[in-house]
CSV table of N, CA and C in Angstrom, one decimal:
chain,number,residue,atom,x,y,z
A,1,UNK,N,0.8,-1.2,0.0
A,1,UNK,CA,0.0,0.0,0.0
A,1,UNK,C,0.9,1.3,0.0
A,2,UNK,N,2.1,1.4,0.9
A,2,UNK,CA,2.7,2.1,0.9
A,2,UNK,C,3.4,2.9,-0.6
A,3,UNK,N,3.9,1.6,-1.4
A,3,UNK,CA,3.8,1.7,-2.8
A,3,UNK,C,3.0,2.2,-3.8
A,4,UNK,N,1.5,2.2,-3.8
A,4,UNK,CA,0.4,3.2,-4.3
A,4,UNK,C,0.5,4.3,-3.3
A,5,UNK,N,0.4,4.7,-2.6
A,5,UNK,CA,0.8,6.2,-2.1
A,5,UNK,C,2.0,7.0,-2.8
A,6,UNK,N,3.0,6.3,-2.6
A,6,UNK,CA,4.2,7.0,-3.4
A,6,UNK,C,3.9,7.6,-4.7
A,7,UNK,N,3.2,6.4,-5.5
A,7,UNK,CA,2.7,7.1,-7.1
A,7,UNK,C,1.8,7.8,-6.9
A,8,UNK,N,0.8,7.7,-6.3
A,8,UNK,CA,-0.5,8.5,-6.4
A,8,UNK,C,-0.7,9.1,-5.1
A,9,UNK,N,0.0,10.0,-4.5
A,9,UNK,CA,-0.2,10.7,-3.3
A,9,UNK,C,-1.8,11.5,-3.2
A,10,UNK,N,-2.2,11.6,-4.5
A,10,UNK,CA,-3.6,12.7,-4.2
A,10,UNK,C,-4.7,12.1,-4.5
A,11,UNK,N,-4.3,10.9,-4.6
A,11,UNK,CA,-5.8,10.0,-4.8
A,11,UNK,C,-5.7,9.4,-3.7
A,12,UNK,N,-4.9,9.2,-2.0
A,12,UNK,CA,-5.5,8.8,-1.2
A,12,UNK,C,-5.3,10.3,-0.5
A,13,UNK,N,-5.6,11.3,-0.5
A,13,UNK,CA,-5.6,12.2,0.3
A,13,UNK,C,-7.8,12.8,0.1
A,14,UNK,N,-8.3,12.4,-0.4
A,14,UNK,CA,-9.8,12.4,-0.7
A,14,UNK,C,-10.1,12.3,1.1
A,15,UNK,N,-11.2,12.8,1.4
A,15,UNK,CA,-12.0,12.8,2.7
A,15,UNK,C,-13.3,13.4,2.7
A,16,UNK,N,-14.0,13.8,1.4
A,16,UNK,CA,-15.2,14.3,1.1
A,16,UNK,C,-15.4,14.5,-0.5
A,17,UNK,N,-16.7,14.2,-0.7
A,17,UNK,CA,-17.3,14.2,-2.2
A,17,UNK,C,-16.9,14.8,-3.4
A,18,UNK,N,-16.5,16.3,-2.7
A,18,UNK,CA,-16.0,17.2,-3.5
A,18,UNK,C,-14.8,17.2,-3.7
A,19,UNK,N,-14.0,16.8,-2.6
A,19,UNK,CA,-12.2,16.5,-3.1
A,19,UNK,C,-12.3,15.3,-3.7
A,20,UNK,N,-13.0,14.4,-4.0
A,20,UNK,CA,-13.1,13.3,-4.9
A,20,UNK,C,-13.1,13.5,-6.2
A,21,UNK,N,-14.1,14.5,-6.2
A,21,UNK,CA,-14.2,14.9,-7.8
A,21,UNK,C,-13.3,15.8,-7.9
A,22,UNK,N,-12.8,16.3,-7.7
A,22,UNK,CA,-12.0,17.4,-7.9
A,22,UNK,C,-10.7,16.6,-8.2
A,23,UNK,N,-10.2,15.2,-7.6
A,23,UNK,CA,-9.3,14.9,-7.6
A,23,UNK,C,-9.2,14.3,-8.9
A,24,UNK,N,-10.6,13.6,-9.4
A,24,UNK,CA,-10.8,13.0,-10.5
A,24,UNK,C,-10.7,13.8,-12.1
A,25,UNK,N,-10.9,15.1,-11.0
A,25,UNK,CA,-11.3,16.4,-12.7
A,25,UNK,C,-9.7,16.1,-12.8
A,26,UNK,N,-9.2,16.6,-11.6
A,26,UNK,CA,-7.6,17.1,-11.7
A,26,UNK,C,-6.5,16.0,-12.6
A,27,UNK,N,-6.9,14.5,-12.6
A,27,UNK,CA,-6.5,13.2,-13.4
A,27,UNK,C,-6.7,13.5,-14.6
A,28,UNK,N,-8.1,13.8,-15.2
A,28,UNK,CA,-8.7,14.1,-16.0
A,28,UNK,C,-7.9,15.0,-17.4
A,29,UNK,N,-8.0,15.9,-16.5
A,29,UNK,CA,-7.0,17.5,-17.5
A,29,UNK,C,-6.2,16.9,-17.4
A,30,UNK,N,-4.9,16.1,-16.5
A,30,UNK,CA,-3.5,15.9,-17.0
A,30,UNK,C,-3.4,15.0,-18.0
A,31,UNK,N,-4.4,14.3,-18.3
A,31,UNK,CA,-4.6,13.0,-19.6
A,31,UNK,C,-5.0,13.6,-20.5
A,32,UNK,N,-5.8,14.7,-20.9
A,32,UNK,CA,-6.6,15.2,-21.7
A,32,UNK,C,-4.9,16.5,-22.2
A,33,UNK,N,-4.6,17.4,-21.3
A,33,UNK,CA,-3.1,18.2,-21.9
A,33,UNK,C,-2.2,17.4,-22.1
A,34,UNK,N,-1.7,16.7,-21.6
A,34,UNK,CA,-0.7,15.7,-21.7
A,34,UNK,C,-0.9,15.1,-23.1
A,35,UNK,N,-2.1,14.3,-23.4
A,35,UNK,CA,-2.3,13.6,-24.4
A,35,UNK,C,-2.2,14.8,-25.9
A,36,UNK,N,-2.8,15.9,-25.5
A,36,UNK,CA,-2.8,16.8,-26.7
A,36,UNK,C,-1.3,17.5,-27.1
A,37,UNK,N,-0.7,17.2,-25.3
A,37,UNK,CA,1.1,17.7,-26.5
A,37,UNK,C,1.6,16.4,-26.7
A,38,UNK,N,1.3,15.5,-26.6
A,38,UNK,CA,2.1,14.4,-27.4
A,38,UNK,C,1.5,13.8,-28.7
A,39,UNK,N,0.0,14.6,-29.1
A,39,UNK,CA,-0.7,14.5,-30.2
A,39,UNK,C,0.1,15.5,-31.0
A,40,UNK,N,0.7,16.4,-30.6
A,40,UNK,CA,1.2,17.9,-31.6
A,40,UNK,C,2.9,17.1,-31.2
A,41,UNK,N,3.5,16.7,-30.6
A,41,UNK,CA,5.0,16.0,-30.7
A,41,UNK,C,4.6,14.9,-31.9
A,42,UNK,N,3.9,13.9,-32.1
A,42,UNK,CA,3.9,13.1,-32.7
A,42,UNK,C,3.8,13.3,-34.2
A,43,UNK,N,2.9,14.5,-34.3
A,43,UNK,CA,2.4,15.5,-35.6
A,43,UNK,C,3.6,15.9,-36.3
A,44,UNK,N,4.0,16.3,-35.4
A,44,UNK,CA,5.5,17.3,-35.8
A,44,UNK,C,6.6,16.5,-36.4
A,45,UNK,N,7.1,15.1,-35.1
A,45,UNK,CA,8.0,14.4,-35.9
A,45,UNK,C,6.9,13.0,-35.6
A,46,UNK,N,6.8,12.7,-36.8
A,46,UNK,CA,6.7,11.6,-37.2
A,46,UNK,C,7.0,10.1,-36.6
A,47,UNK,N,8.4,10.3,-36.9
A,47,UNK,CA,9.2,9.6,-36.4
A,47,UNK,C,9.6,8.6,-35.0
A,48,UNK,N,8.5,9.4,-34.2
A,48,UNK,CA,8.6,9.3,-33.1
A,48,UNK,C,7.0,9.0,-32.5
A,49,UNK,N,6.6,8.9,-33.7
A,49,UNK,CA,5.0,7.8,-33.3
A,49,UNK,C,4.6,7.0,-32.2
A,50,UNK,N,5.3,5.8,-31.9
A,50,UNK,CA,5.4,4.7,-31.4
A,50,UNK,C,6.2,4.9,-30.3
A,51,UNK,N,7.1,5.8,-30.1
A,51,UNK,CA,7.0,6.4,-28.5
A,51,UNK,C,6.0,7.4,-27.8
A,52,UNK,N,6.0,8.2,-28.9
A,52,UNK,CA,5.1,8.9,-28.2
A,52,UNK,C,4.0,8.3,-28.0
A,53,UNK,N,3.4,7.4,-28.8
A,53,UNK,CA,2.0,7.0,-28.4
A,53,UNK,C,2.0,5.5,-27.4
A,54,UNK,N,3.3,5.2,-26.9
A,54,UNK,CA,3.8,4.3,-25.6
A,54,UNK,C,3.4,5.2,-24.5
A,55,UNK,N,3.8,6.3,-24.7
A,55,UNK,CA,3.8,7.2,-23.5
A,55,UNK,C,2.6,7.9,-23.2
A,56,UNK,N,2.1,8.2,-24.2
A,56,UNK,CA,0.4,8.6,-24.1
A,56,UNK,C,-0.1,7.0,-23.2
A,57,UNK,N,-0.1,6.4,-23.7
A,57,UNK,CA,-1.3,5.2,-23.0
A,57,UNK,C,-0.7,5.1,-21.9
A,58,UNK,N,0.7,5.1,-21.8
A,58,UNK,CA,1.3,4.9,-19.7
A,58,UNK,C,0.7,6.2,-19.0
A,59,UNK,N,0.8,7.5,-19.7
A,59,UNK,CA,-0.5,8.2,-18.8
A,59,UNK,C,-1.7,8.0,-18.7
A,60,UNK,N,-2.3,7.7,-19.8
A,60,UNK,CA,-3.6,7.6,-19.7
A,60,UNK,C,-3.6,6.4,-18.8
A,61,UNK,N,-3.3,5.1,-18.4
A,61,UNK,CA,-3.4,4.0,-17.8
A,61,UNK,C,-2.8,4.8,-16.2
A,62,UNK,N,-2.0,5.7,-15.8
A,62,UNK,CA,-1.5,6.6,-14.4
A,62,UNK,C,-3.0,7.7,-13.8
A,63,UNK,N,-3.5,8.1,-15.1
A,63,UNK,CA,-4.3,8.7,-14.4
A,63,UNK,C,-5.6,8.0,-14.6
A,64,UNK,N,-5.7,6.9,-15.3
A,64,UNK,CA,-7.3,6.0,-14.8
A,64,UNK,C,-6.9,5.1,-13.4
A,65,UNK,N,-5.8,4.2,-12.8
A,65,UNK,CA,-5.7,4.2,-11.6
A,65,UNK,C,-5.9,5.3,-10.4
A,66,UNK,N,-5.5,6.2,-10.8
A,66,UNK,CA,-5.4,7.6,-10.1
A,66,UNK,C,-6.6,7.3,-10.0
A,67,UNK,N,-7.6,7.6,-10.3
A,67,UNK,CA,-9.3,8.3,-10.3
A,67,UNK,C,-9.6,7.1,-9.9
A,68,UNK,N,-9.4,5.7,-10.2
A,68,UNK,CA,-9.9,4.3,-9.5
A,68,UNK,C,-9.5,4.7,-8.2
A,69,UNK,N,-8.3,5.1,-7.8
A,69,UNK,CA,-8.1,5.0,-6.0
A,69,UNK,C,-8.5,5.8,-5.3
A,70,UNK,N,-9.2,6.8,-6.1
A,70,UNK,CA,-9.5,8.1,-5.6
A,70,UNK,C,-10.5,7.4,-5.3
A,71,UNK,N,-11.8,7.0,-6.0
A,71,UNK,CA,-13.1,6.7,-5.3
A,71,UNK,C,-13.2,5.7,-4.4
A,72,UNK,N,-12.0,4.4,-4.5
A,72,UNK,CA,-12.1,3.2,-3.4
A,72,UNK,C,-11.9,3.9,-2.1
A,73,UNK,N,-10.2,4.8,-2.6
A,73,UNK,CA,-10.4,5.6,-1.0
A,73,UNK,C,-11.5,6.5,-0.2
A,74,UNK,N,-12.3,6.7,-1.1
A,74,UNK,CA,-13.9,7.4,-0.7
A,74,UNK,C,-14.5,6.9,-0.4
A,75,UNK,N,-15.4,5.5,-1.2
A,75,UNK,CA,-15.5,4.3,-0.4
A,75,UNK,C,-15.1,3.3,0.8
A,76,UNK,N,-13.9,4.1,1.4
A,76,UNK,CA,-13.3,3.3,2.1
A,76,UNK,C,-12.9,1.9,2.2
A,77,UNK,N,-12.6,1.8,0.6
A,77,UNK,CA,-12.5,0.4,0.8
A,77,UNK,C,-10.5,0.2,0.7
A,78,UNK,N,-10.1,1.5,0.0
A,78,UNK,CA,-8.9,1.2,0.4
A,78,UNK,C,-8.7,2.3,1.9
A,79,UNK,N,-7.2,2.0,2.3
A,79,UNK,CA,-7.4,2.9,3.6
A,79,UNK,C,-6.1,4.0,3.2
């Protein structure tokens, strides 16, 4: 457990509805900008396709855990 804290410090820091979603918006936008400058790096060079779109999906797959731990911690089903 101590291991998911380390990567995702603000998905167990939730303690009410609205830091939930808020935590979930906040996952959200970093997937959503993140993804749109590695859509304009990819545009640009070419070349670099198949990294950049490696690294698009390891964020996208960082911030869908993120928002997953966010709600179990809300749920309290993680602690």
């Amino acid at each position: 457990m101590e291991l998911l804290k380390k990567f995702w410090p603000q998905a167990f820091k939730v303690d009410s509805l609205a830091n939930t979603i808020i935590t979930c918006i906040i996952y959200a936008v970093i997937d959503v900008v993140l993804g749109f400058v590695i859509g304009l790096v990819a545009k640009i060079l070419p070349i670099l396709g198949i990294i950049t779109g490696a690294i698009g999906g390891l964020i996208g797959l960082y911030c869908l855990v993120g928002i997953v731990l966010a709600i179990l911690v809300f749920l309290k089903v993680l602690k």
